[in-house]
Amino acid sequence: MGMKFVVPDVDKTFGKLYFGSCIEEVHASRNENSAIVKRRYSLFSERQNADNVEVEIPGSVPKKMIAYDEPVELVNPVIEASPRRIGDRFFTDYVMRADNIKVKEKK
């Protein structure tokens, strides 16, 4: 059995995180009823400067109305590896998920 997920040290991996936007809502439909399965948010990282950090939050958590560039923290983040094959080559996609995202309390 392989690894299921990695629990990142957010401070060492990303440093401070800042809110960007909600970039996608994934819906599931059943018998004309639709429910939000997950939301994907874009965050900015003080350490990962090349790309935004994307995190998936369960759809059961209300949509976040957080100001742009507001400091945030993730609740129980994990990073999952997902393999995919294109022809004879194999690739790994990494998906970060968390139970919630919230504004970081000011000290």
GROMACS .gro file of C-alpha atoms in nm:
model
  107
    1MET     CA    1   0.000   0.000   0.000
    2GLY     CA    2   0.139   0.339  -0.098
    3MET     CA    3   0.131   0.677   0.061
    4LYS     CA    4  -0.218   0.830   0.088
    5PHE     CA    5  -0.122   1.189   0.165
    6VAL     CA    6   0.143   1.420   0.312
    7VAL     CA    7   0.074   1.666   0.592
    8PRO     CA    8   0.275   1.974   0.495
    9ASP     CA    9   0.458   2.199   0.738
   10VAL     CA   10   0.276   2.505   0.606
   11ASP     CA   11   0.520   2.757   0.755
   12LYS     CA   12   0.826   2.588   0.603
   13THR     CA   13   0.665   2.498   0.269
   14PHE     CA   14   0.455   2.806   0.195
   15GLY     CA   15   0.540   3.067   0.459
   16LYS     CA   16   0.258   3.315   0.503
   17LEU     CA   17  -0.050   3.253   0.287
   18TYR     CA   18  -0.271   3.529   0.145
   19PHE     CA   19  -0.617   3.500  -0.006
   20GLY     CA   20  -0.653   3.535  -0.382
   21SER     CA   21  -0.997   3.419  -0.495
   22CYS     CA   22  -1.243   3.134  -0.531
   23ILE     CA   23  -1.157   3.002  -0.876
   24GLU     CA   24  -1.394   2.707  -0.913
   25GLU     CA   25  -1.698   2.539  -0.765
   26VAL     CA   26  -1.744   2.172  -0.852
   27HIS     CA   27  -2.108   2.061  -0.866
   28ALA     CA   28  -2.262   1.715  -0.863
   29SER     CA   29  -2.611   1.659  -1.000
   30ARG     CA   30  -2.855   1.386  -0.910
   31ASN     CA   31  -3.220   1.372  -1.013
   32GLU     CA   32  -3.230   1.742  -1.103
   33ASN     CA   33  -3.077   1.835  -0.766
   34SER     CA   34  -2.736   1.998  -0.766
   35ALA     CA   35  -2.492   2.026  -0.478
   36ILE     CA   36  -2.149   2.184  -0.447
   37VAL     CA   37  -1.896   1.909  -0.386
   38LYS     CA   38  -1.590   2.130  -0.339
   39ARG     CA   39  -1.455   2.479  -0.395
   40ARG     CA   40  -1.106   2.555  -0.516
   41TYR     CA   41  -0.933   2.868  -0.387
   42SER     CA   42  -0.622   3.043  -0.513
   43LEU     CA   43  -0.379   3.162  -0.249
   44PHE     CA   44  -0.053   3.355  -0.263
   45SER     CA   45   0.252   3.220  -0.080
   46GLU     CA   46   0.549   3.418   0.045
   47ARG     CA   47   0.777   3.120  -0.036
   48GLN     CA   48   0.621   2.971  -0.352
   49ASN     CA   49   0.654   3.280  -0.569
   50ALA     CA   50   0.637   3.118  -0.913
   51ASP     CA   51   0.277   2.994  -0.890
   52ASN     CA   52  -0.030   3.046  -0.680
   53VAL     CA   53  -0.118   2.778  -0.426
   54GLU     CA   54  -0.450   2.612  -0.497
   55VAL     CA   55  -0.645   2.440  -0.220
   56GLU     CA   56  -0.971   2.243  -0.229
   57ILE     CA   57  -1.224   2.291   0.051
   58PRO     CA   58  -1.533   2.064   0.091
   59GLY     CA   59  -1.855   2.203  -0.054
   60SER     CA   60  -2.026   2.160   0.282
   61VAL     CA   61  -1.817   2.452   0.412
   62PRO     CA   62  -1.984   2.787   0.327
   63LYS     CA   63  -1.816   2.992   0.054
   64LYS     CA   64  -1.553   3.224   0.192
   65MET     CA   65  -1.590   3.599   0.147
   66ILE     CA   66  -1.234   3.699   0.234
   67ALA     CA   67  -1.070   4.022   0.119
   68TYR     CA   68  -0.807   3.999  -0.153
   69ASP     CA   69  -0.454   3.962  -0.007
   70GLU     CA   70  -0.588   3.899   0.346
   71PRO     CA   71  -0.362   3.665   0.551
   72VAL     CA   72  -0.524   3.320   0.584
   73GLU     CA   73  -0.455   2.983   0.741
   74LEU     CA   74  -0.564   2.634   0.644
   75VAL     CA   75  -0.735   2.388   0.878
   76ASN     CA   76  -0.590   2.035   0.857
   77PRO     CA   77  -0.417   2.068   0.517
   78VAL     CA   78  -0.299   1.756   0.333
   79ILE     CA   79  -0.132   1.710  -0.003
   80GLU     CA   80  -0.237   1.411  -0.212
   81ALA     CA   81  -0.048   1.266  -0.506
   82SER     CA   82  -0.256   1.163  -0.805
   83PRO     CA   83  -0.093   0.966  -1.090
   84ARG     CA   84  -0.198   1.006  -1.452
   85ARG     CA   85  -0.082   0.850  -1.774
   86ILE     CA   86  -0.037   1.013  -2.111
   87GLY     CA   87   0.068   0.757  -2.370
   88ASP     CA   88   0.372   0.575  -2.235
   89ARG     CA   89   0.457   0.846  -1.982
   90PHE     CA   90   0.340   0.881  -1.624
   91PHE     CA   91   0.297   1.206  -1.435
   92THR     CA   92   0.205   1.299  -1.080
   93ASP     CA   93  -0.034   1.580  -0.994
   94TYR     CA   94  -0.035   1.713  -0.640
   95VAL     CA   95  -0.362   1.838  -0.491
   96MET     CA   96  -0.383   2.025  -0.163
   97ARG     CA   97  -0.700   1.982   0.038
   98ALA     CA   98  -0.802   2.129   0.372
   99ASP     CA   99  -1.104   2.107   0.600
  100ASN     CA  100  -1.143   2.484   0.594
  101ILE     CA  101  -0.974   2.815   0.522
  102LYS     CA  102  -1.000   3.109   0.758
  103VAL     CA  103  -0.866   3.458   0.812
  104LYS     CA  104  -0.553   3.448   1.022
  105GLU     CA  105  -0.604   3.608   1.358
  106LYS     CA  106  -0.394   3.917   1.413
  107LYS     CA  107  -0.171   3.903   1.720
   0.00000   0.00000   0.00000
